Coordinates of N, CA and C in Angstrom, one line a residue:
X1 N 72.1 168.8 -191.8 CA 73.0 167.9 -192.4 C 72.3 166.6 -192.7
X2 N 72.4 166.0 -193.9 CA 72.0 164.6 -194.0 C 73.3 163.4 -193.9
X3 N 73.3 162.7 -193.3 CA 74.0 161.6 -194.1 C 73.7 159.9 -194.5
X4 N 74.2 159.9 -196.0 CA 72.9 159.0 -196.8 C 74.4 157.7 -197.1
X5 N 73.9 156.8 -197.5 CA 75.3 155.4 -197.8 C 74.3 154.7 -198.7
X6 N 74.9 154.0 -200.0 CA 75.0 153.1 -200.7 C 75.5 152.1 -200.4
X7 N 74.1 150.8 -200.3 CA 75.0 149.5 -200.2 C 75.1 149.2 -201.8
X8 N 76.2 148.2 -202.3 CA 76.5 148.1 -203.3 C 76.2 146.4 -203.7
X9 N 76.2 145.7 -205.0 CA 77.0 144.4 -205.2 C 77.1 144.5 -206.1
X10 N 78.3 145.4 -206.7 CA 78.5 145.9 -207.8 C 77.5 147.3 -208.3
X11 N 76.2 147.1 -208.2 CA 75.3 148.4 -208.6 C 74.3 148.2 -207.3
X12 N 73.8 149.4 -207.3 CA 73.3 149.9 -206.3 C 72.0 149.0 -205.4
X13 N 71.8 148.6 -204.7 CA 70.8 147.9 -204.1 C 70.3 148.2 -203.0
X14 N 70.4 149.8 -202.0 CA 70.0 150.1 -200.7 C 70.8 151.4 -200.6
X15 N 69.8 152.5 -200.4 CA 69.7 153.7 -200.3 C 69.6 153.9 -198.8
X16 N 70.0 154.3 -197.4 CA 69.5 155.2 -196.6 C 70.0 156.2 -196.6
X17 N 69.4 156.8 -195.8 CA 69.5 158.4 -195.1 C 68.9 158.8 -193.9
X18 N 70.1 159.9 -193.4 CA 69.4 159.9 -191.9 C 69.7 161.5 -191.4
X19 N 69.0 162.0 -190.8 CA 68.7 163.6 -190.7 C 68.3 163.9 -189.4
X20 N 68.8 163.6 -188.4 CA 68.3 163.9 -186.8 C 67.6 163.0 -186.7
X21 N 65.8 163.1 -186.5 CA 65.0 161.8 -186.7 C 64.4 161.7 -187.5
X22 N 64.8 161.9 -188.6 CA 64.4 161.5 -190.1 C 65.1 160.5 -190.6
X23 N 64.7 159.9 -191.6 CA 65.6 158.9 -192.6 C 64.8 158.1 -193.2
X24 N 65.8 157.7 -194.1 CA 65.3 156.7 -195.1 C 65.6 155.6 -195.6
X25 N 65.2 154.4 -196.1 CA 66.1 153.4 -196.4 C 64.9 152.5 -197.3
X26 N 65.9 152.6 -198.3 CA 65.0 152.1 -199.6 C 66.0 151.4 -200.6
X27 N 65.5 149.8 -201.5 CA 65.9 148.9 -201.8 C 65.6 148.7 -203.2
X28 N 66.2 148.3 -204.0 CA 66.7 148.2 -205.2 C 67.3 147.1 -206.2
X29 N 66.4 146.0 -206.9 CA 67.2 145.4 -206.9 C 68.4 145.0 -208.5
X30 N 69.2 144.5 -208.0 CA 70.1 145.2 -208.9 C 70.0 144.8 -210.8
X31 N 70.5 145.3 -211.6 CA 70.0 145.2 -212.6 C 70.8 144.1 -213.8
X32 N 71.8 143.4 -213.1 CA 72.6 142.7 -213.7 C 72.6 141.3 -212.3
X33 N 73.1 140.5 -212.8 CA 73.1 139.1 -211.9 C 73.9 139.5 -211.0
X34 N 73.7 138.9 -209.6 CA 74.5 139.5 -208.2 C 75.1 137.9 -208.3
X35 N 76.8 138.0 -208.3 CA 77.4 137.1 -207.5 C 77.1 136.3 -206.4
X36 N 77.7 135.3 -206.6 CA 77.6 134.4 -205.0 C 78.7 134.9 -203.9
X37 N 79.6 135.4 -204.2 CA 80.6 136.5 -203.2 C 79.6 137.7 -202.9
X38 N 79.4 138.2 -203.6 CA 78.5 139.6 -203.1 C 77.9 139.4 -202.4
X39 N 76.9 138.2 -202.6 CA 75.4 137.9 -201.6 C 76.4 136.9 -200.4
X40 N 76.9 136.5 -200.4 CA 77.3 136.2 -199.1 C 78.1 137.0 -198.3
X41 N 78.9 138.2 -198.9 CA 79.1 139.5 -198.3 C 77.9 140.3 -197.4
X42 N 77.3 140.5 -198.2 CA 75.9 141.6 -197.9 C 75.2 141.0 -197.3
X43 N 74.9 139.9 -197.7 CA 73.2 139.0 -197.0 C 72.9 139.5 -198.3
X44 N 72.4 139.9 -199.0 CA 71.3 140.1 -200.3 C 71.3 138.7 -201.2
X45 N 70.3 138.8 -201.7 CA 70.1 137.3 -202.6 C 69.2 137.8 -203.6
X46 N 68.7 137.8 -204.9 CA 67.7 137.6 -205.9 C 66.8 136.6 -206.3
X47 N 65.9 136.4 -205.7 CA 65.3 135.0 -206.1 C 64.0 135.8 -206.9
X48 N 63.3 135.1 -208.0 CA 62.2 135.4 -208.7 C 62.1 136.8 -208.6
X49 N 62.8 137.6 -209.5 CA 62.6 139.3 -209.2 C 62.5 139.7 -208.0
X50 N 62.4 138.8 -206.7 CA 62.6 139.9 -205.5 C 63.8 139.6 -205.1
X51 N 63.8 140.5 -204.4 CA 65.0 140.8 -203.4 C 64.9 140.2 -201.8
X52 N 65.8 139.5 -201.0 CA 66.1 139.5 -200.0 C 67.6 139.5 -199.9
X53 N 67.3 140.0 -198.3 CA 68.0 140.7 -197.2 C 67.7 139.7 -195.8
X54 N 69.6 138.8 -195.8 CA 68.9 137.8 -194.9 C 67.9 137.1 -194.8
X55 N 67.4 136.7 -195.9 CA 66.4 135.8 -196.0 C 65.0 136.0 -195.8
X56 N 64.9 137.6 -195.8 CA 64.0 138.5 -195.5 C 63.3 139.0 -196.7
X57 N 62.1 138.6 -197.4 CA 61.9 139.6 -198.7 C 61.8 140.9 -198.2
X58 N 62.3 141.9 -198.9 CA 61.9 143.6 -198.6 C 61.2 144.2 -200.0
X59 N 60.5 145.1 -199.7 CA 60.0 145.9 -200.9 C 60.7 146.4 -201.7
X60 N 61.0 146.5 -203.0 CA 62.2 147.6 -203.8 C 61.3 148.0 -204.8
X61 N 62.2 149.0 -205.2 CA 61.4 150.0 -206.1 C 62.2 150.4 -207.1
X62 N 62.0 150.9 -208.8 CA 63.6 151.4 -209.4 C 64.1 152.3 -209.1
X63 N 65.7 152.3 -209.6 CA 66.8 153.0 -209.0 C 66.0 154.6 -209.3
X64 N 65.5 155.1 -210.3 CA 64.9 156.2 -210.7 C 63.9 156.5 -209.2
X65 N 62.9 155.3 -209.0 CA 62.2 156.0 -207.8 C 62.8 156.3 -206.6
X66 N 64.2 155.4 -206.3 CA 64.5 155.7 -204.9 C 65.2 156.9 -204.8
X67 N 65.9 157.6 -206.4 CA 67.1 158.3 -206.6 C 66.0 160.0 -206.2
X68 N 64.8 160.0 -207.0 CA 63.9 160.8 -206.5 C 62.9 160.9 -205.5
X69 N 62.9 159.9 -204.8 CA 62.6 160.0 -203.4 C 63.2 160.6 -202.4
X70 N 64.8 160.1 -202.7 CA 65.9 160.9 -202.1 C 66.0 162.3 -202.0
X71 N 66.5 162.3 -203.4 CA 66.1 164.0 -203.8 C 64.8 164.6 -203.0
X72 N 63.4 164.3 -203.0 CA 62.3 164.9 -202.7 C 62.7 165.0 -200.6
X73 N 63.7 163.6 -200.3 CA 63.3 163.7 -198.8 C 64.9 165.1 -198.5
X74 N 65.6 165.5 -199.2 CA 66.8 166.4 -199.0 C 66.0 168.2 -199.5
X75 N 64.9 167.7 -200.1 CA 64.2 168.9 -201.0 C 63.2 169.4 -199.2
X76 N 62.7 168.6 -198.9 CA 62.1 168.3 -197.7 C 62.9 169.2 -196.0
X77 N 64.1 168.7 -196.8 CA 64.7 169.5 -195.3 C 65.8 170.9 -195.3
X78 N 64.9 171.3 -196.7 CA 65.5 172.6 -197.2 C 67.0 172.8 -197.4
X79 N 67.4 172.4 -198.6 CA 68.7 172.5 -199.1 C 69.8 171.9 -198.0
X80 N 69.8 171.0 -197.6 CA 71.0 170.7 -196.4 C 72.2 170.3 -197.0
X81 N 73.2 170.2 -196.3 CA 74.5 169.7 -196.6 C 74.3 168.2 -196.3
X82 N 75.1 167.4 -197.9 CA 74.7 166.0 -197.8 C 76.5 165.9 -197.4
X83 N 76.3 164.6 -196.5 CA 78.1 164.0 -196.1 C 77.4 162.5 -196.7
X84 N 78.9 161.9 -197.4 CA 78.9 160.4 -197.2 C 80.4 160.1 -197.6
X85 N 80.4 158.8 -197.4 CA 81.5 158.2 -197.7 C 81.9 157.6 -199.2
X86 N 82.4 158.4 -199.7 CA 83.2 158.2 -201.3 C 81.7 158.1 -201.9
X87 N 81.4 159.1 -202.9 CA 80.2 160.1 -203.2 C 80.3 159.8 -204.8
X88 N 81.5 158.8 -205.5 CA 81.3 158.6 -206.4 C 80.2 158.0 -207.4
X89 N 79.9 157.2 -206.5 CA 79.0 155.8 -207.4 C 77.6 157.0 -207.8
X90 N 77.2 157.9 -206.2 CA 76.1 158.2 -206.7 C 75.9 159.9 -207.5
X91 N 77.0 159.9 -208.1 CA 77.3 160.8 -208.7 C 76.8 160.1 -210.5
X92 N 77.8 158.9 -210.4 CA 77.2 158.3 -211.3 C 75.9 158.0 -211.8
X93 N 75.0 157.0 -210.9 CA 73.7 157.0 -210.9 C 72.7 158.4 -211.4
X94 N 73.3 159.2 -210.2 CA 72.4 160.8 -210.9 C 72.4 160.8 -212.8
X95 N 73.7 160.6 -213.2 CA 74.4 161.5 -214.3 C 73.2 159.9 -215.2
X96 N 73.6 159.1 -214.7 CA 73.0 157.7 -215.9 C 71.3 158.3 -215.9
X97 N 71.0 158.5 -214.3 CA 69.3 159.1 -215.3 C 68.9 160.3 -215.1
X98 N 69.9 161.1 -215.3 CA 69.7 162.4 -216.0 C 69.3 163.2 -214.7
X99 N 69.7 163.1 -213.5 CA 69.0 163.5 -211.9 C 70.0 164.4 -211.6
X100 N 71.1 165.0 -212.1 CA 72.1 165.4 -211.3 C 71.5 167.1 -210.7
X101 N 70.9 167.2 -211.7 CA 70.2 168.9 -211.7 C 69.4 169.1 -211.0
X102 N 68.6 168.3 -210.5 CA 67.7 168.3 -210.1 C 68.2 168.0 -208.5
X103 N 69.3 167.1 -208.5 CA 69.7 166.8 -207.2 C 70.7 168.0 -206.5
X104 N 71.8 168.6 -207.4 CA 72.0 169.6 -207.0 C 71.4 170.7 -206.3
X105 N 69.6 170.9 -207.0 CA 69.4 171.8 -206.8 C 68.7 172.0 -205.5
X106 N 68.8 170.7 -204.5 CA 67.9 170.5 -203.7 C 69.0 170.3 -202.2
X107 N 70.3 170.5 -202.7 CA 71.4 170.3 -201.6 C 72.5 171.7 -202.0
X108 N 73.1 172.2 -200.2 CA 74.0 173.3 -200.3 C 75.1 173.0 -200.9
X109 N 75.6 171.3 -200.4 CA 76.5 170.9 -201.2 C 76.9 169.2 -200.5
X110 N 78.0 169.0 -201.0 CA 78.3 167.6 -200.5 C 79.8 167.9 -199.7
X111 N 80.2 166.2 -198.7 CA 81.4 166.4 -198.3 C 81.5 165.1 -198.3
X112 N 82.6 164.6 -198.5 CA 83.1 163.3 -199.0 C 83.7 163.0 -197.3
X113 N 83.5 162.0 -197.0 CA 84.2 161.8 -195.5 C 85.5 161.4 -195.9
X114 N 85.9 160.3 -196.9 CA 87.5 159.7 -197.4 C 88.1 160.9 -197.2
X115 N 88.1 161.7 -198.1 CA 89.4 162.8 -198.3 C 89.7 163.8 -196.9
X116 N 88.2 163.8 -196.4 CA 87.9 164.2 -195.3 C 88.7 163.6 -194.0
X117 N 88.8 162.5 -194.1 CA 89.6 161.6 -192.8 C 91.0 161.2 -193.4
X118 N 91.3 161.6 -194.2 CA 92.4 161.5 -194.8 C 93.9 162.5 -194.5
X119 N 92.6 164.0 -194.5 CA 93.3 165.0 -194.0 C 93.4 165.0 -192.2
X120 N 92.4 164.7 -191.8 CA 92.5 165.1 -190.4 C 93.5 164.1 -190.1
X121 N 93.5 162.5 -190.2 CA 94.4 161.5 -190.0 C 95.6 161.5 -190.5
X122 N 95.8 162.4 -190.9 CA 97.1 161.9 -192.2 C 98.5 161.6 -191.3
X123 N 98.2 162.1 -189.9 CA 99.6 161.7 -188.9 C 99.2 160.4 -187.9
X124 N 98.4 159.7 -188.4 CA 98.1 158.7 -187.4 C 98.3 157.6 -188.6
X125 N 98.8 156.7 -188.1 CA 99.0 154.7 -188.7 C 98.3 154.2 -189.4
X126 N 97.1 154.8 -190.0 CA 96.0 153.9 -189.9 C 96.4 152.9 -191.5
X127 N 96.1 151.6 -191.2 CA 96.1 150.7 -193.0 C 95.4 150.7 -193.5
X128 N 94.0 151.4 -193.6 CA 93.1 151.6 -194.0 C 91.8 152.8 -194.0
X129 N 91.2 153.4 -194.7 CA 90.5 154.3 -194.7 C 89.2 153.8 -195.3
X130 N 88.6 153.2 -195.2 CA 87.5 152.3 -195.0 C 86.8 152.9 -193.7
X131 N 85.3 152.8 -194.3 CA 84.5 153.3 -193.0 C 84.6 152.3 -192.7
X132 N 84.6 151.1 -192.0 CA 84.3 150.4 -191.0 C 85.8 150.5 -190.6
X133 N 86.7 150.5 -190.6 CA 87.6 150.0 -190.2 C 88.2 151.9 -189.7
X134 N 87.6 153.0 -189.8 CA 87.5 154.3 -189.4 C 86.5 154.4 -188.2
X135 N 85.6 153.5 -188.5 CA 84.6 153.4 -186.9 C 85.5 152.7 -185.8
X136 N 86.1 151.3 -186.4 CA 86.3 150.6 -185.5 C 87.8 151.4 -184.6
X137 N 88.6 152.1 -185.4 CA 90.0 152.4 -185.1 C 89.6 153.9 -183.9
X138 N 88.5 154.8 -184.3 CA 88.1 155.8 -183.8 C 87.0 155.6 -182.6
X139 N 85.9 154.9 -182.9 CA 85.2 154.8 -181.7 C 85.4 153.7 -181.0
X140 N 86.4 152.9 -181.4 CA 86.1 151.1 -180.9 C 85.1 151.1 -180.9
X141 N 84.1 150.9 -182.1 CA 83.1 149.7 -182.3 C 82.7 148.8 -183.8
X142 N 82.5 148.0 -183.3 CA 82.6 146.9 -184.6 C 81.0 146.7 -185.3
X143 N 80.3 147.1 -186.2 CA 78.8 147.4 -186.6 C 78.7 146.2 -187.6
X144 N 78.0 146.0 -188.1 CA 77.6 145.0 -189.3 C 77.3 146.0 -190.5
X145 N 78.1 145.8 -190.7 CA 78.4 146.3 -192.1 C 77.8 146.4 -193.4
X146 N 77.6 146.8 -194.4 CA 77.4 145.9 -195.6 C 75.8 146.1 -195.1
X147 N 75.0 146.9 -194.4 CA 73.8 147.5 -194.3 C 74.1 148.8 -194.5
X148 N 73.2 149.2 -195.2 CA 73.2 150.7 -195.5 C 72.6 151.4 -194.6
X149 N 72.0 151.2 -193.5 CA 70.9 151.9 -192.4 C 72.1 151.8 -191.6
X150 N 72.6 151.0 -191.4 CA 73.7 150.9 -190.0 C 74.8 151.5 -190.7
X151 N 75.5 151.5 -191.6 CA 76.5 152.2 -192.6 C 76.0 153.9 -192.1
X152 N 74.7 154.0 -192.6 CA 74.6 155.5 -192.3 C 75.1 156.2 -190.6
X153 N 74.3 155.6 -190.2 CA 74.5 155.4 -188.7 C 75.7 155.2 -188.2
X154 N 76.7 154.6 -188.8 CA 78.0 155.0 -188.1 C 78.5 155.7 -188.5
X155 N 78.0 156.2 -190.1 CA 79.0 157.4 -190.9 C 78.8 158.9 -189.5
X156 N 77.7 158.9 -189.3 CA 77.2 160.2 -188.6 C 78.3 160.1 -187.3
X157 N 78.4 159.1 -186.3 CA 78.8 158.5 -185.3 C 80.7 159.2 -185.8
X158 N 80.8 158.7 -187.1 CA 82.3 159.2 -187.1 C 82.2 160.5 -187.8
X159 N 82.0 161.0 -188.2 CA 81.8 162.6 -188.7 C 81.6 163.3 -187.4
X160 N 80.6 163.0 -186.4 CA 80.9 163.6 -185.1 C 82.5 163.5 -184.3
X161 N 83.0 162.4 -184.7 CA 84.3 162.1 -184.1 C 85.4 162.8 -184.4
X162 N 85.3 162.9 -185.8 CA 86.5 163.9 -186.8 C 86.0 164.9 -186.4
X163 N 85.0 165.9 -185.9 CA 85.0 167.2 -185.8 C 85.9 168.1 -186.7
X164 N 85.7 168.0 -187.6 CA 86.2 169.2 -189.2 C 85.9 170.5 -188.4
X165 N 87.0 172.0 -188.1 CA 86.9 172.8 -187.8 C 86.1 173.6 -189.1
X166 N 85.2 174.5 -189.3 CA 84.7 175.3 -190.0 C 85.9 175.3 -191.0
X167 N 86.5 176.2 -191.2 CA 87.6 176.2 -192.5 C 88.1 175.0 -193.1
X168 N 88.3 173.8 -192.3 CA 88.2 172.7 -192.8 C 87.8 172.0 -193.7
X169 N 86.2 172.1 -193.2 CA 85.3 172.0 -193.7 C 84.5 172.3 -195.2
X170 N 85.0 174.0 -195.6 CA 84.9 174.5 -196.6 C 85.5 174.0 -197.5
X171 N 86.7 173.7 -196.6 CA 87.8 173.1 -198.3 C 87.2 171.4 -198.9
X172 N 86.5 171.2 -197.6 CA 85.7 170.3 -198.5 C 84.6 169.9 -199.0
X173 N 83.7 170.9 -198.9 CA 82.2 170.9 -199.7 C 82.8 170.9 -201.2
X174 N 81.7 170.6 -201.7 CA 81.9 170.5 -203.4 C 80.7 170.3 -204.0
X175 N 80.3 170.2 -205.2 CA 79.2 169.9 -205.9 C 79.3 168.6 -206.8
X176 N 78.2 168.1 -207.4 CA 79.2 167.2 -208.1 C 79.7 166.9 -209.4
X177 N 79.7 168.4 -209.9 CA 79.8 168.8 -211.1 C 81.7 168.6 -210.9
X178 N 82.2 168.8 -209.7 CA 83.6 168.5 -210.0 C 83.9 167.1 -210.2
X179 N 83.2 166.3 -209.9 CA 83.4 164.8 -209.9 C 82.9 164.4 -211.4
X180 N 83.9 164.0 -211.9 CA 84.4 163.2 -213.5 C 83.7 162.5 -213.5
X181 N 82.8 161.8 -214.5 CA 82.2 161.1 -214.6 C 81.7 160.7 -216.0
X182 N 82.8 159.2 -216.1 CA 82.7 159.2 -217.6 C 81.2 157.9 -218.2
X183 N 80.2 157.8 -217.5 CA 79.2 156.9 -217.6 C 78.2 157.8 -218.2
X184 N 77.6 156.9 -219.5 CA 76.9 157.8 -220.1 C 75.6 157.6 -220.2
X185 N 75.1 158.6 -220.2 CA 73.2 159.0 -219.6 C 72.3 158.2 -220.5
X186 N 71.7 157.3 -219.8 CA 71.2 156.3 -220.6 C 69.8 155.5 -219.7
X187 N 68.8 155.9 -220.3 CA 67.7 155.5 -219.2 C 67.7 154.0 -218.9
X188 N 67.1 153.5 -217.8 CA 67.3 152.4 -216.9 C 66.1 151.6 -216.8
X189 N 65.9 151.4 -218.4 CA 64.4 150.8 -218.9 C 64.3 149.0 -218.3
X190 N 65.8 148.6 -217.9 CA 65.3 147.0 -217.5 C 65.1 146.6 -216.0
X191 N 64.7 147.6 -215.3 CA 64.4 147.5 -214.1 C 63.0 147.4 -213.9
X192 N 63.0 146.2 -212.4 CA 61.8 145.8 -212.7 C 61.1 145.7 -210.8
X193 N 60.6 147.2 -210.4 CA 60.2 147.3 -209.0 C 59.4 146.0 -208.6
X194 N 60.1 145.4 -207.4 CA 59.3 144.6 -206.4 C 58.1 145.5 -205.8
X195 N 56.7 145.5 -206.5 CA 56.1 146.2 -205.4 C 54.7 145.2 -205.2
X196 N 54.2 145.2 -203.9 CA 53.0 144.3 -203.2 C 52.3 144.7 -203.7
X197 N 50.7 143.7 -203.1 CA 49.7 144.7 -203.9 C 49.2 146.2 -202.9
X198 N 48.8 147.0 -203.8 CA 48.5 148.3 -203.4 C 49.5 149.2 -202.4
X199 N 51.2 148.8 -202.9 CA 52.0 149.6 -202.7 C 51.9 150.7 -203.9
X200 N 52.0 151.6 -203.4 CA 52.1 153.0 -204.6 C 53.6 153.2 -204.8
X201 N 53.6 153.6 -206.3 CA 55.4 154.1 -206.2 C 55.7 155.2 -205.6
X202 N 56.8 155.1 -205.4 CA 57.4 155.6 -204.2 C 57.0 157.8 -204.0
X203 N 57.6 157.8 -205.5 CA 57.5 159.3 -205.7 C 56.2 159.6 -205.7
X204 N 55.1 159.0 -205.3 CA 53.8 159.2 -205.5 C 53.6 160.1 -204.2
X205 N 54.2 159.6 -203.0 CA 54.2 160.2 -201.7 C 55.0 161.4 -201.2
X206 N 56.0 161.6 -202.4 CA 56.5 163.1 -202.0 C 56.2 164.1 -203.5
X207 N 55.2 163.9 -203.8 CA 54.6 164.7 -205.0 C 54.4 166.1 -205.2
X208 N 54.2 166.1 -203.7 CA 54.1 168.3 -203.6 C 55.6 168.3 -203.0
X209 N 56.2 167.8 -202.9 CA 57.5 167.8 -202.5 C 58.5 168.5 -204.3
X210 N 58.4 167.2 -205.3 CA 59.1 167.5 -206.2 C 58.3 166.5 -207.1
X211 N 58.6 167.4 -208.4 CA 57.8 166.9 -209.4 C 58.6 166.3 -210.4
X212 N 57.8 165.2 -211.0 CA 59.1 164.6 -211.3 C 58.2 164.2 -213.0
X213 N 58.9 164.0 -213.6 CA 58.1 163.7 -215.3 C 58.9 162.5 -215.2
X214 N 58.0 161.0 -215.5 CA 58.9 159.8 -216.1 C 58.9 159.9 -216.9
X215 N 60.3 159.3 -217.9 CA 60.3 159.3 -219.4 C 60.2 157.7 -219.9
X216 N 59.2 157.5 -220.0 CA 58.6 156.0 -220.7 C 59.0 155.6 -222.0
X217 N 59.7 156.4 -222.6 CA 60.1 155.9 -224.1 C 61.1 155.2 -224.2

């Protein structure tokens, strides 16, 4: 099983994933102007093409290299079952650069945790179905949020908690070909990777992993 989270501010900005003692976590920065609400939600900020994270520069790379990194690190642990929480956004991302095929082909399937906790809970009070507020109600604990490494990390923490019986479970794998998706495929030419000197791009390091053709035009 993997389970991977998008942080967001509006578009995608932080990728992890986490696989027993594996994982990943990789940064992005976004492709349109990030609000002053967003970045004081998240901690993220854009100053001169980089990115910080609490006042932290981090390395980022484009949404294309982290999306096939991903892919190459799920390709890596031989077809696993991917879980996250509301699977939409990166359904979209796949479909915008043309990755969905390729990501498919590298996962048994997906499980949405929402619909997922929705069912198991559906006789308990809860005002909200929000992973954080699904950690806090289920394990009493309160995490910092709005990080995608620690987002991962409690997703796993509550998926252990809900315990989905086998049959359960089936009813909710899917692929993401059932997921609608009216965003149209259009390469992601204004992105502009933060990388140091003699950082290599990313997919450079999982190359016998999956091979990947950029389309530069």
């Amino acid at each position: 099983i993997v389970y991977f989270d998008l942080e967001t501010t509006g578009l995608i900005v932080q990728l992890a994933a986490v696989s027993g003692g594996h994982s990943l976590n990789l940064y992005v920065i976004p492709r349109t102007r990030m609000h002053k609400g967003a970045s004081k939600v998240t901690g993220f900020k854009v100053r001169r093409q980089r990115l910080f994270l609490h006042r932290q520069c981090v390395l980022t790379n484009s949404l294309r290299e982290v999306l096939v990194s991903f892919i190459a690190f799920l390709r890596m642990l031989r077809r696993p079952l991917v879980i996250g929480h509301d699977c939409r956004l990166l359904a979209r991302a796949l479909d915008e650069l043309d990755l969905r095929a390729l990501f498919e082909s590298s996962i048994s399937g997906c499980v949405d945790t929402l619909p997922l906790a929705r069912e198991l809970l559906k006789d308990r009070s809860l005002h909200s179905f929000r992973q954080q507020n699904l950690v806090s109600e289920l394990l009493g604990v309160d995490y910092r949020a709005h990080d995608a490494l620690e987002d991962v990390r409690a997703l796993q923490a509550l998926y252990e908690v809900l315990q989905p019986t086998p049959e359960v479970l089936r009813r909710h794998i899917f692929t993401l070909d059932t997921i609608e998706s009216n965003v149209a495929v259009t390469a992601a030419k204004s992105e502009s990777p933060c990388m140091m000197p003699g950082q290599r791009p990313l997919w450079e390091h999982f190359k016998e992993t999956v091979k990947v053709t950029e389309n530069n035009n």
